[in-house]
């Protein structure tokens, strides 16, 4: 049975202090504990948030995770329920009988008073499917027949029985198959939950670095607007002294208007990114009137140009991916169903055995009729103990009051078309499950190959974007100097400034792609929780993650 059974109210995130820095060489280290928000996050103002804190709060409050965090616990209880079929069942009954029956024979009793009952346990043995029972029976009889020697008469017995399937029901009985299937369901539920955890972590990282990129883009747009306004002011001053024409002033004014529009778009993108991160990390804190602004505390500028071996990455993925483990467990379930179907095709052949030991006691009736009575002689003593408890002593005193039973039962269905059809159905479903596993493997290989390429190209893209940004900045500076010497126009300066803005945006996008590619590779390998040092602890002390 699986150790882990997640319960929502007891789930807690642990981010290891030794966790990797997500491929950032220059990113500031922050080993502090997640931000304390006992009363919940604020609905307004600014909140500085590290990536570690964002992941921690997302796993605590994310509503998408809340929808699935109960599934592993439910699956664990379902497995425990399946094992419950093998728990012994205790049963007991107690009865009192009073019967007055008219009779015309002196050998029959016209009145009978009986107190009787039984108690015992019965159950099924795991794996073998053997059915067992152990019981105790006791009764007290008080009959008014003259031919009854004991009044009252006490009887008791201990018995045990065993029914042993040899063909159908042996090893692959329905209760045992249910236990094995429930165990696989539990593993599947935990793997799916682990996959959901990784998706939440990946989504949080994407939203975090997306907000960082949107914030950078917003700042670039504001800086570009300020630069264009300064250029307009300079051009207007030059027009007043007759250095430039009215056309150049109009060009500068158009540049301001264009950048004002770009700032509006950039701000909208930034606000949308804010909402996206707040929704993922704080959930209910996102309200129609909330004005909470998250400040990204980690710098997105750091990156690491490391080499990734696609073969090693693929091996990790084939070992750790929850999606592959899930379909492999489903394949194992289908193999169990096929074995069960084949077992149900067999004849029912059971061996049966039982053993019972008896005890007898009671009060001798002095008026009883015996053979000596017909000769006028008193009945000889029976030598039977009087008390009810004395009957129990006979269970183990070595007498011959025993009943043994041994036998066999055979049942052969004629035709058996239902069982045969179920075997064929299970074989087809098994083939489908095998194909699904193969398809998942191929999908993972393709996903890892793409993730490796994306990560390597993103590093190259950052370096290329930086070279372009440096060149654009130098061209813009040179164009401004030319304008000061009357060798250029505001339009040319605006063009150079637009090239610089585009280069800066390309650098921002390249960094954004790097962080997205880095987390995508960890997700593709199935090692994202371990790479981020994420653990989720449950009520039993079991953990998912590191």
Short mmCIF file of C-alpha atoms in Angstrom, two decimals:
data_model
loop_
_atom_site.label_atom_id
_atom_site.label_comp_id
_atom_site.label_asym_id
_atom_site.label_seq_id
_atom_site.Cartn_x
_atom_site.Cartn_y
_atom_site.Cartn_z
CA UNK A 1 0.00 0.00 0.00
CA UNK A 2 1.33 3.42 -0.84
CA UNK A 3 2.69 5.52 2.00
CA UNK A 4 1.51 8.83 0.64
CA UNK A 5 -2.08 9.93 1.04
CA UNK A 6 -2.30 13.67 0.61
CA UNK A 7 -4.78 15.64 2.66
CA UNK A 8 -5.34 19.26 1.71
CA UNK A 9 -5.29 20.80 5.16
CA UNK A 10 -1.96 19.20 6.06
CA UNK A 11 -0.04 19.74 2.82
CA UNK A 12 3.03 21.91 3.31
CA UNK A 13 5.72 23.00 0.87
CA UNK A 14 9.41 22.60 1.64
CA UNK A 15 11.92 24.31 -0.64
CA UNK A 16 15.37 22.92 0.06
CA UNK A 17 18.03 25.53 0.77
CA UNK A 18 20.41 23.48 -1.33
CA UNK A 19 18.15 23.63 -4.38
CA UNK A 20 19.81 24.61 -7.67
CA UNK A 21 19.61 28.26 -8.77
CA UNK A 22 17.67 27.42 -11.91
CA UNK A 23 20.66 27.90 -14.22
CA UNK A 24 21.36 31.49 -13.14
CA UNK A 25 24.96 32.39 -12.43
CA UNK A 26 24.35 36.04 -11.56
CA UNK A 27 20.90 35.78 -9.97
CA UNK A 28 20.99 36.86 -6.30
CA UNK A 29 20.76 33.99 -3.83
CA UNK A 30 17.78 34.01 -1.53
CA UNK A 31 17.53 31.22 1.02
CA UNK A 32 14.97 32.96 3.18
CA UNK A 33 11.79 31.21 4.07
CA UNK A 34 8.68 31.98 2.00
CA UNK A 35 7.00 35.28 2.77
CA UNK A 36 4.84 35.01 5.87
CA UNK A 37 1.22 35.84 5.08
CA UNK A 38 -0.75 34.41 7.95
CA UNK A 39 -3.68 36.68 7.19
CA UNK A 40 -3.40 36.22 3.44
CA UNK A 41 -1.71 38.44 0.85
CA UNK A 42 -2.60 42.13 0.71
CA UNK A 43 -5.13 43.28 -1.86
CA UNK A 44 -3.29 46.48 -2.67
CA UNK A 45 0.17 47.99 -2.66
CA UNK A 46 3.41 46.35 -3.73
CA UNK A 47 4.74 42.95 -2.71
CA UNK A 48 8.31 41.88 -3.46
CA UNK A 49 8.35 38.19 -4.34
CA UNK A 50 11.20 35.81 -5.10
CA UNK A 51 10.68 32.84 -7.38
CA UNK A 52 11.04 30.49 -4.41
CA UNK A 53 8.30 32.33 -2.56
CA UNK A 54 6.08 32.35 -5.64
CA UNK A 55 6.35 28.57 -6.01
CA UNK A 56 5.75 28.04 -2.29
CA UNK A 57 2.60 30.16 -2.19
CA UNK A 58 1.34 28.69 -5.46
CA UNK A 59 1.52 25.14 -4.07
CA UNK A 60 -0.27 26.30 -0.92
CA UNK A 61 -3.04 28.34 -2.50
CA UNK A 62 -3.40 27.44 -6.17
CA UNK A 63 -7.00 26.44 -6.85
CA UNK A 64 -6.07 24.13 -9.73
CA UNK A 65 -3.95 22.11 -7.33
CA UNK A 66 -6.75 22.15 -4.78
CA UNK A 67 -8.98 20.32 -7.26
CA UNK A 68 -6.63 17.32 -7.51
CA UNK A 69 -4.75 17.22 -4.21
CA UNK A 70 -7.37 14.88 -2.71
CA UNK A 71 -7.09 12.27 -5.47
CA UNK A 72 -4.06 10.40 -4.01
CA UNK A 73 -5.75 10.16 -0.60
CA UNK A 74 -8.94 8.83 -2.20
CA UNK A 75 -6.93 6.24 -4.14
CA UNK A 76 -5.10 5.16 -0.96
CA UNK A 77 -8.39 4.67 0.85
CA UNK A 78 -9.76 2.76 -2.14
CA UNK A 79 -6.77 0.40 -1.92
CA UNK A 80 -7.35 -0.01 1.80
CA UNK A 81 -11.00 -0.74 1.05
CA UNK A 82 -9.99 -3.48 -1.40
CA UNK A 83 -7.81 -5.08 1.28
CA UNK A 84 -10.86 -5.00 3.52
CA UNK A 85 -12.27 -7.95 1.58
CA UNK A 86 -9.71 -10.11 3.40
CA UNK A 87 -10.55 -8.90 6.87
CA UNK A 88 -12.24 -11.62 8.96
CA UNK A 89 -15.96 -11.23 9.57
CA UNK A 90 -17.24 -11.95 13.06
CA UNK A 91 -20.78 -13.24 13.39
CA UNK A 92 -22.97 -14.34 16.26
CA UNK A 93 -26.60 -15.28 16.89
CA UNK A 94 -28.74 -16.21 19.91
CA UNK A 95 -32.20 -17.80 19.83
CA UNK A 96 -34.89 -19.05 22.20
CA UNK A 97 -37.43 -21.60 20.94
CA UNK A 98 -40.63 -22.62 22.68
CA UNK A 99 -42.67 -25.28 20.89
CA UNK A 100 -45.85 -27.09 22.03
CA UNK A 101 -46.84 -29.67 19.44
CA UNK A 102 -49.71 -32.15 19.95
CA UNK A 103 -48.57 -35.78 19.75
CA UNK A 104 -50.19 -39.20 20.03
CA UNK A 105 -46.94 -41.05 20.66
CA UNK A 106 -45.20 -41.50 23.92
CA UNK A 107 -41.91 -41.45 22.12
CA UNK A 108 -42.41 -37.88 20.97
CA UNK A 109 -42.14 -34.71 22.98
CA UNK A 110 -45.20 -32.50 23.06
CA UNK A 111 -43.28 -29.58 24.43
CA UNK A 112 -39.80 -28.33 23.78
CA UNK A 113 -37.80 -25.40 25.16
CA UNK A 114 -34.53 -24.68 23.43
CA UNK A 115 -31.90 -21.99 23.86
CA UNK A 116 -29.21 -22.06 21.20
CA UNK A 117 -26.69 -19.84 19.47
CA UNK A 118 -23.45 -19.71 17.58
CA UNK A 119 -20.47 -17.43 17.10
CA UNK A 120 -17.39 -17.45 14.89
CA UNK A 121 -15.33 -15.84 12.18
CA UNK A 122 -15.09 -16.40 8.47
CA UNK A 123 -12.93 -14.90 5.76
CA UNK A 124 -10.79 -15.30 2.66
CA UNK A 125 -7.04 -15.82 2.51
CA UNK A 126 -5.13 -13.31 0.33
CA UNK A 127 -3.74 -14.52 -3.00
CA UNK A 128 -4.98 -18.13 -2.74
CA UNK A 129 -8.66 -17.22 -2.43
CA UNK A 130 -9.24 -19.99 0.09
CA UNK A 131 -12.34 -19.50 2.24
CA UNK A 132 -12.12 -20.40 5.92
CA UNK A 133 -14.48 -20.39 8.89
CA UNK A 134 -14.18 -21.15 12.60
CA UNK A 135 -17.21 -21.38 14.83
CA UNK A 136 -18.66 -22.35 18.15
CA UNK A 137 -22.20 -23.70 18.66
CA UNK A 138 -24.08 -24.28 21.89
CA UNK A 139 -27.61 -25.24 22.84
CA UNK A 140 -29.78 -26.20 25.78
CA UNK A 141 -32.77 -28.54 25.24
CA UNK A 142 -35.61 -29.14 27.69
CA UNK A 143 -38.04 -31.69 26.25
CA UNK A 144 -40.92 -33.38 28.14
CA UNK A 145 -40.57 -36.79 26.48
CA UNK A 146 -40.23 -39.74 28.81
CA UNK A 147 -37.56 -41.22 26.58
CA UNK A 148 -35.23 -38.26 26.97
CA UNK A 149 -32.36 -39.18 29.28
CA UNK A 150 -31.13 -35.66 30.00
CA UNK A 151 -33.34 -32.79 31.06
CA UNK A 152 -31.94 -30.23 30.39
CA UNK A 153 -29.47 -31.43 27.79
CA UNK A 154 -26.43 -29.32 26.86
CA UNK A 155 -24.62 -29.64 23.54
CA UNK A 156 -21.65 -27.65 22.26
CA UNK A 157 -19.22 -27.95 19.39
CA UNK A 158 -16.17 -26.34 17.80
CA UNK A 159 -15.85 -26.51 14.04
CA UNK A 160 -13.61 -25.32 11.25
CA UNK A 161 -13.92 -25.53 7.49
CA UNK A 162 -11.81 -24.71 4.45
CA UNK A 163 -12.86 -24.38 0.81
CA UNK A 164 -9.82 -24.39 -1.47
CA UNK A 165 -10.22 -23.34 -5.15
CA UNK A 166 -7.71 -25.22 -7.26
CA UNK A 167 -8.52 -23.89 -10.74
CA UNK A 168 -10.99 -21.02 -11.07
CA UNK A 169 -10.48 -18.48 -8.31
CA UNK A 170 -7.00 -19.68 -7.32
CA UNK A 171 -4.32 -16.90 -7.36
CA UNK A 172 -6.49 -14.74 -9.62
CA UNK A 173 -9.72 -14.53 -7.66
CA UNK A 174 -11.80 -11.37 -7.85
CA UNK A 175 -10.89 -9.98 -4.39
CA UNK A 176 -7.16 -10.37 -5.06
CA UNK A 177 -7.43 -8.76 -8.51
CA UNK A 178 -9.29 -5.85 -6.95
CA UNK A 179 -6.48 -5.38 -4.43
CA UNK A 180 -3.81 -5.39 -7.14
CA UNK A 181 -5.80 -3.05 -9.39
CA UNK A 182 -6.45 -0.68 -6.49
CA UNK A 183 -2.73 -0.67 -5.71
CA UNK A 184 -1.97 0.35 -9.29
CA UNK A 185 -4.72 2.99 -9.12
CA UNK A 186 -3.03 4.41 -6.03
CA UNK A 187 0.31 4.61 -7.82
CA UNK A 188 -1.36 6.23 -10.83
CA UNK A 189 -3.08 8.82 -8.63
CA UNK A 190 0.22 9.75 -6.99
CA UNK A 191 2.02 10.03 -10.33
CA UNK A 192 -0.75 12.19 -11.76
CA UNK A 193 -0.59 14.40 -8.72
CA UNK A 194 3.19 14.65 -9.11
CA UNK A 195 2.62 15.68 -12.72
CA UNK A 196 0.11 18.29 -11.58
CA UNK A 197 2.63 19.60 -9.07
CA UNK A 198 5.24 19.96 -11.82
CA UNK A 199 2.72 21.72 -14.06
CA UNK A 200 1.93 24.18 -11.27
CA UNK A 201 5.64 24.83 -10.67
CA UNK A 202 6.27 25.26 -14.39
CA UNK A 203 3.26 27.53 -14.81
CA UNK A 204 4.35 29.61 -11.84
CA UNK A 205 7.87 29.99 -13.21
CA UNK A 206 6.53 30.90 -16.64
CA UNK A 207 4.24 33.50 -15.09
CA UNK A 208 7.03 34.83 -12.87
CA UNK A 209 9.52 35.30 -15.68
CA UNK A 210 6.72 36.46 -17.96
CA UNK A 211 5.97 39.23 -15.46
CA UNK A 212 9.68 40.07 -15.29
CA UNK A 213 9.78 40.34 -19.09
CA UNK A 214 6.57 42.38 -19.22
CA UNK A 215 7.96 44.70 -16.53
CA UNK A 216 11.16 45.17 -18.50
CA UNK A 217 9.14 45.82 -21.64
CA UNK A 218 7.04 48.39 -19.79
CA UNK A 219 10.20 50.17 -18.58
CA UNK A 220 11.66 50.15 -22.09
CA UNK A 221 8.43 51.68 -23.43
CA UNK A 222 8.49 54.41 -20.77
CA UNK A 223 12.13 55.16 -21.45
CA UNK A 224 11.44 55.30 -25.19
CA UNK A 225 8.59 57.75 -24.63
CA UNK A 226 10.80 59.94 -22.45
CA UNK A 227 13.53 59.90 -25.11
CA UNK A 228 11.06 60.84 -27.88
CA UNK A 229 9.66 63.68 -25.77
CA UNK A 230 13.15 65.02 -25.15
CA UNK A 231 13.81 64.84 -28.88
CA UNK A 232 10.55 66.71 -29.57
CA UNK A 233 11.51 69.41 -27.09
CA UNK A 234 14.94 69.72 -28.69
CA UNK A 235 13.45 69.87 -32.20
CA UNK A 236 10.92 72.52 -31.17
CA UNK A 237 13.76 74.64 -29.77
CA UNK A 238 15.72 74.25 -33.00
CA UNK A 239 12.62 75.22 -35.01
CA UNK A 240 12.23 78.43 -33.00
CA UNK A 241 15.76 79.52 -33.90
CA UNK A 242 15.28 78.44 -37.52
CA UNK A 243 17.66 75.51 -37.55
CA UNK A 244 15.04 72.92 -38.60
CA UNK A 245 11.78 73.06 -40.52
CA UNK A 246 8.22 72.50 -39.32
CA UNK A 247 8.24 69.07 -41.03
CA UNK A 248 10.92 67.82 -38.65
CA UNK A 249 8.88 69.02 -35.66
CA UNK A 250 5.92 67.07 -37.02
CA UNK A 251 8.09 63.97 -37.38
CA UNK A 252 9.15 64.31 -33.75
CA UNK A 253 5.52 64.75 -32.65
CA UNK A 254 4.56 61.59 -34.59
CA UNK A 255 7.35 59.73 -32.86
CA UNK A 256 5.97 60.79 -29.45
CA UNK A 257 2.46 59.70 -30.41
CA UNK A 258 3.69 56.31 -31.64
CA UNK A 259 5.62 55.67 -28.46
CA UNK A 260 2.73 56.83 -26.33
CA UNK A 261 0.61 54.12 -28.01
CA UNK A 262 3.34 51.52 -27.49
CA UNK A 263 3.47 52.46 -23.79
CA UNK A 264 -0.29 51.87 -23.48
CA UNK A 265 0.10 48.41 -25.03
CA UNK A 266 3.14 47.60 -22.87
CA UNK A 267 1.32 48.66 -19.70
CA UNK A 268 -1.67 46.49 -20.59
CA UNK A 269 0.63 43.50 -21.16
CA UNK A 270 2.29 44.20 -17.81
CA UNK A 271 -1.03 44.42 -15.94
CA UNK A 272 -2.22 41.19 -17.55
CA UNK A 273 1.01 39.47 -16.49
CA UNK A 274 0.44 40.79 -12.96
CA UNK A 275 -3.04 39.27 -12.87
CA UNK A 276 -1.73 35.99 -14.22
CA UNK A 277 0.92 35.62 -11.50
CA UNK A 278 -1.37 36.78 -8.68
CA UNK A 279 -4.02 34.29 -9.82
CA UNK A 280 -1.53 31.42 -9.83
CA UNK A 281 0.23 32.32 -6.59
CA UNK A 282 -2.48 33.84 -4.41
CA UNK A 283 -5.71 32.66 -5.99
CA UNK A 284 -8.56 34.40 -4.11
CA UNK A 285 -6.44 37.54 -3.69
CA UNK A 286 -7.31 38.45 -7.28
CA UNK A 287 -10.58 40.36 -6.99
CA UNK A 288 -12.33 42.84 -9.31
CA UNK A 289 -11.07 45.74 -7.20
CA UNK A 290 -7.67 44.47 -6.05
CA UNK A 291 -4.63 46.55 -6.96
CA UNK A 292 -1.87 44.30 -5.64
CA UNK A 293 1.33 44.71 -7.63
CA UNK A 294 3.95 41.98 -7.41
CA UNK A 295 7.54 43.14 -7.73
CA UNK A 296 9.84 40.49 -9.20
CA UNK A 297 12.75 40.24 -6.76
CA UNK A 298 14.91 37.84 -8.79
CA UNK A 299 16.82 39.20 -11.73
CA UNK A 300 16.10 37.52 -15.09
CA UNK A 301 19.51 38.53 -16.45
CA UNK A 302 21.41 35.53 -15.14
CA UNK A 303 21.79 32.50 -17.37
CA UNK A 304 24.15 29.59 -17.78
CA UNK A 305 25.52 28.38 -21.09
CA UNK A 306 25.72 24.68 -20.20
CA UNK A 307 25.71 21.65 -22.47
CA UNK A 308 22.90 19.10 -22.30
CA UNK A 309 23.34 15.51 -23.45
CA UNK A 310 20.09 14.49 -25.19
CA UNK A 311 20.73 10.84 -24.42
CA UNK A 312 21.12 11.45 -20.68
CA UNK A 313 18.13 13.78 -20.66
CA UNK A 314 16.00 11.16 -22.42
CA UNK A 315 17.06 8.44 -19.97
CA UNK A 316 16.02 10.68 -17.08
CA UNK A 317 12.67 11.33 -18.74
CA UNK A 318 11.97 7.64 -19.36
CA UNK A 319 12.68 6.99 -15.68
CA UNK A 320 10.93 9.94 -14.05
CA UNK A 321 8.09 11.15 -16.25
CA UNK A 322 4.78 10.65 -14.38
CA UNK A 323 2.89 10.35 -17.68
CA UNK A 324 4.99 7.34 -18.72
CA UNK A 325 4.79 5.76 -15.28
CA UNK A 326 1.01 6.20 -15.40
CA UNK A 327 0.55 4.38 -18.71
CA UNK A 328 2.99 1.67 -17.57
CA UNK A 329 0.86 1.08 -14.47
CA UNK A 330 -2.22 0.98 -16.67
CA UNK A 331 -0.48 -1.64 -18.78
CA UNK A 332 0.22 -3.68 -15.66
CA UNK A 333 -3.45 -3.36 -14.72
CA UNK A 334 -4.50 -4.69 -18.11
CA UNK A 335 -2.17 -7.66 -17.74
CA UNK A 336 -3.85 -8.43 -14.42
CA UNK A 337 -7.27 -8.21 -16.05
CA UNK A 338 -6.15 -10.62 -18.76
CA UNK A 339 -4.88 -13.10 -16.18
CA UNK A 340 -8.16 -12.82 -14.31
CA UNK A 341 -10.15 -13.37 -17.50
CA UNK A 342 -8.10 -16.48 -18.33
CA UNK A 343 -8.61 -17.79 -14.79
CA UNK A 344 -12.38 -17.30 -15.05
CA UNK A 345 -12.33 -19.48 -18.16
CA UNK A 346 -11.28 -22.52 -16.08
CA UNK A 347 -13.68 -25.02 -14.48
CA UNK A 348 -14.60 -24.53 -10.85
CA UNK A 349 -12.82 -27.25 -8.89
CA UNK A 350 -12.68 -26.83 -5.11
CA UNK A 351 -11.35 -29.05 -2.37
CA UNK A 352 -13.49 -29.02 0.77
CA UNK A 353 -12.46 -29.96 4.31
CA UNK A 354 -14.08 -29.55 7.72
CA UNK A 355 -13.51 -30.69 11.27
CA UNK A 356 -15.89 -30.60 14.25
CA UNK A 357 -15.49 -31.70 17.85
CA UNK A 358 -18.56 -32.24 20.08
CA UNK A 359 -19.38 -32.00 23.74
CA UNK A 360 -22.39 -33.23 25.75
CA UNK A 361 -23.60 -32.68 29.32
CA UNK A 362 -26.86 -32.38 31.24
CA UNK A 363 -29.00 -33.41 34.21
CA UNK A 364 -30.07 -37.09 34.24
CA UNK A 365 -33.86 -37.44 34.34
CA UNK A 366 -34.67 -39.86 37.23
CA UNK A 367 -38.01 -40.66 35.61
CA UNK A 368 -36.61 -41.47 32.22
CA UNK A 369 -37.50 -44.75 30.53
CA UNK A 370 -34.68 -47.11 29.67
CA UNK A 371 -34.47 -50.84 28.84
CA UNK A 372 -34.10 -51.68 32.53
CA UNK A 373 -37.36 -49.85 33.24
CA UNK A 374 -39.35 -52.56 31.49
CA UNK A 375 -37.84 -55.09 33.94
CA UNK A 376 -38.70 -52.95 36.95
CA UNK A 377 -35.09 -52.02 37.49
CA UNK A 378 -33.69 -48.48 37.91
CA UNK A 379 -31.85 -46.92 34.99
CA UNK A 380 -28.08 -47.08 35.40
CA UNK A 381 -26.22 -43.74 35.68
CA UNK A 382 -25.00 -42.33 32.37
CA UNK A 383 -21.79 -40.88 33.72
CA UNK A 384 -22.35 -37.59 31.87
CA UNK A 385 -21.29 -34.35 33.56
CA UNK A 386 -24.11 -32.09 34.64
CA UNK A 387 -23.07 -28.51 33.93
CA UNK A 388 -23.04 -26.78 30.53
CA UNK A 389 -19.40 -25.83 30.91
CA UNK A 390 -18.49 -29.49 31.35
CA UNK A 391 -19.36 -30.10 27.70
CA UNK A 392 -16.40 -27.94 26.69
CA UNK A 393 -13.93 -30.23 28.44
CA UNK A 394 -14.71 -32.96 25.94
CA UNK A 395 -13.29 -30.92 23.05
CA UNK A 396 -9.73 -31.76 24.00
CA UNK A 397 -9.92 -34.90 26.20
CA UNK A 398 -8.95 -37.29 23.43
CA UNK A 399 -12.36 -38.93 22.96
CA UNK A 400 -13.75 -39.92 19.61
CA UNK A 401 -16.48 -37.26 19.43
CA UNK A 402 -15.12 -35.89 16.16
CA UNK A 403 -16.53 -35.27 12.71
CA UNK A 404 -14.22 -35.15 9.70
CA UNK A 405 -15.16 -34.20 6.17
CA UNK A 406 -13.08 -34.15 3.01
CA UNK A 407 -14.27 -33.83 -0.53
CA UNK A 408 -14.23 -32.02 -3.86
CA UNK A 409 -16.65 -29.98 -5.93
CA UNK A 410 -16.52 -29.65 -9.71
CA UNK A 411 -18.45 -27.28 -11.95
CA UNK A 412 -17.82 -27.08 -15.71
CA UNK A 413 -19.70 -24.45 -17.75
CA UNK A 414 -20.92 -25.75 -21.08
CA UNK A 415 -19.87 -23.49 -23.91
CA UNK A 416 -18.32 -20.87 -21.62
CA UNK A 417 -18.73 -18.23 -24.35
CA UNK A 418 -18.88 -15.32 -21.90
CA UNK A 419 -15.51 -16.15 -20.29
CA UNK A 420 -13.87 -16.82 -23.66
CA UNK A 421 -15.14 -13.51 -25.03
CA UNK A 422 -13.82 -11.67 -21.98
CA UNK A 423 -10.37 -13.16 -22.64
CA UNK A 424 -10.38 -11.88 -26.19
CA UNK A 425 -11.53 -8.43 -25.05
CA UNK A 426 -8.74 -8.34 -22.44
CA UNK A 427 -6.16 -9.34 -25.06
CA UNK A 428 -7.27 -6.50 -27.32
CA UNK A 429 -7.20 -4.02 -24.45
CA UNK A 430 -3.71 -5.24 -23.53
CA UNK A 431 -2.48 -4.59 -27.06
CA UNK A 432 -3.95 -1.08 -26.90
CA UNK A 433 -2.23 -0.46 -23.56
CA UNK A 434 1.12 -1.63 -24.97
CA UNK A 435 0.68 0.70 -27.93
CA UNK A 436 -0.15 3.57 -25.60
CA UNK A 437 3.09 3.02 -23.67
CA UNK A 438 5.11 2.97 -26.88
CA UNK A 439 3.42 6.12 -28.12
CA UNK A 440 4.11 7.88 -24.80
CA UNK A 441 7.77 6.89 -25.02
CA UNK A 442 8.02 8.31 -28.54
CA UNK A 443 6.28 11.49 -27.44
CA UNK A 444 8.69 11.92 -24.53
CA UNK A 445 11.73 11.42 -26.77
CA UNK A 446 10.45 14.08 -29.18
CA UNK A 447 9.62 16.44 -26.30
CA UNK A 448 13.06 16.07 -24.73
CA UNK A 449 14.81 16.61 -28.08
CA UNK A 450 12.84 19.82 -28.61
CA UNK A 451 13.47 21.01 -25.03
CA UNK A 452 17.22 20.47 -25.44
CA UNK A 453 17.26 22.34 -28.74
CA UNK A 454 15.18 25.18 -27.34
CA UNK A 455 17.47 25.58 -24.34
CA UNK A 456 20.67 25.60 -26.39
CA UNK A 457 19.23 27.98 -28.99
CA UNK A 458 17.90 30.29 -26.27
CA UNK A 459 21.42 30.69 -24.87
CA UNK A 460 22.73 31.49 -28.34
CA UNK A 461 19.80 33.86 -28.81
CA UNK A 462 20.70 35.78 -25.64
CA UNK A 463 24.26 36.26 -26.83
CA UNK A 464 23.14 37.34 -30.30
CA UNK A 465 20.52 39.70 -28.88
CA UNK A 466 23.11 41.29 -26.61
CA UNK A 467 25.43 41.91 -29.54
CA UNK A 468 22.56 43.51 -31.45
CA UNK A 469 21.60 45.66 -28.45
CA UNK A 470 25.15 46.96 -28.05
CA UNK A 471 25.36 47.77 -31.76
CA UNK A 472 21.94 49.48 -31.77
CA UNK A 473 22.86 51.54 -28.72
CA UNK A 474 26.06 52.71 -30.40
CA UNK A 475 24.20 53.57 -33.62
CA UNK A 476 21.62 55.54 -31.67
CA UNK A 477 24.32 57.46 -29.80
CA UNK A 478 26.13 58.26 -33.06
CA UNK A 479 22.88 59.42 -34.70
CA UNK A 480 22.21 61.77 -31.78
CA UNK A 481 25.69 63.29 -32.20
CA UNK A 482 25.04 63.75 -35.91
CA UNK A 483 21.77 65.50 -35.11
CA UNK A 484 23.56 67.88 -32.77
CA UNK A 485 25.90 68.79 -35.62
CA UNK A 486 23.06 69.20 -38.10
CA UNK A 487 24.03 66.11 -40.07
CA UNK A 488 20.88 64.12 -39.25
CA UNK A 489 17.15 64.60 -38.73
CA UNK A 490 14.76 63.74 -35.89
CA UNK A 491 13.28 61.06 -38.15
CA UNK A 492 16.64 59.33 -38.45
CA UNK A 493 17.21 59.55 -34.70
CA UNK A 494 13.74 58.10 -34.08
CA UNK A 495 14.53 55.25 -36.44
CA UNK A 496 17.76 54.49 -34.60
CA UNK A 497 15.93 54.75 -31.28
CA UNK A 498 13.24 52.35 -32.58
CA UNK A 499 15.99 49.92 -33.59
CA UNK A 500 17.45 50.17 -30.08
CA UNK A 501 14.04 49.54 -28.49
CA UNK A 502 13.54 46.54 -30.74
CA UNK A 503 16.99 45.19 -29.78
CA UNK A 504 16.24 45.64 -26.08
CA UNK A 505 12.93 43.86 -26.50
CA UNK A 506 14.67 41.07 -28.34
CA UNK A 507 17.11 40.70 -25.43
CA UNK A 508 14.17 40.61 -22.99
CA UNK A 509 12.44 37.99 -25.13
CA UNK A 510 15.64 35.94 -25.39
CA UNK A 511 16.00 35.87 -21.61
CA UNK A 512 12.33 35.02 -21.28
CA UNK A 513 12.76 32.11 -23.71
CA UNK A 514 15.80 30.90 -21.82
CA UNK A 515 13.99 30.67 -18.50
CA UNK A 516 11.01 29.04 -20.19
CA UNK A 517 13.25 26.55 -21.99
CA UNK A 518 15.16 25.74 -18.81
CA UNK A 519 12.01 24.87 -16.86
CA UNK A 520 10.57 23.07 -19.90
CA UNK A 521 13.62 20.78 -20.01
CA UNK A 522 13.26 19.93 -16.32
CA UNK A 523 9.58 19.22 -16.88
CA UNK A 524 10.33 17.09 -19.94
CA UNK A 525 12.83 15.07 -17.88
CA UNK A 526 10.31 14.66 -15.06
CA UNK A 527 12.84 16.08 -12.57
CA UNK A 528 11.34 19.53 -12.03
CA UNK A 529 10.38 18.99 -8.38
CA UNK A 530 13.79 17.57 -7.55
CA UNK A 531 15.60 20.29 -9.52
CA UNK A 532 13.67 22.98 -7.64
CA UNK A 533 14.00 21.29 -4.25
CA UNK A 534 10.23 21.03 -3.86
CA UNK A 535 8.67 18.61 -1.41
CA UNK A 536 5.05 18.27 -0.35
CA UNK A 537 4.51 16.69 3.04
CA UNK A 538 1.30 14.93 4.01
CA UNK A 539 -0.31 13.83 7.27
CA UNK A 540 1.57 10.50 7.32
CA UNK A 541 5.00 12.05 6.87
CA UNK A 542 5.27 10.79 3.29
CA UNK A 543 6.55 13.17 0.66
CA UNK A 544 6.26 13.84 -3.03
CA UNK A 545 9.15 15.57 -4.67
CA UNK A 546 12.76 15.64 -3.59
#
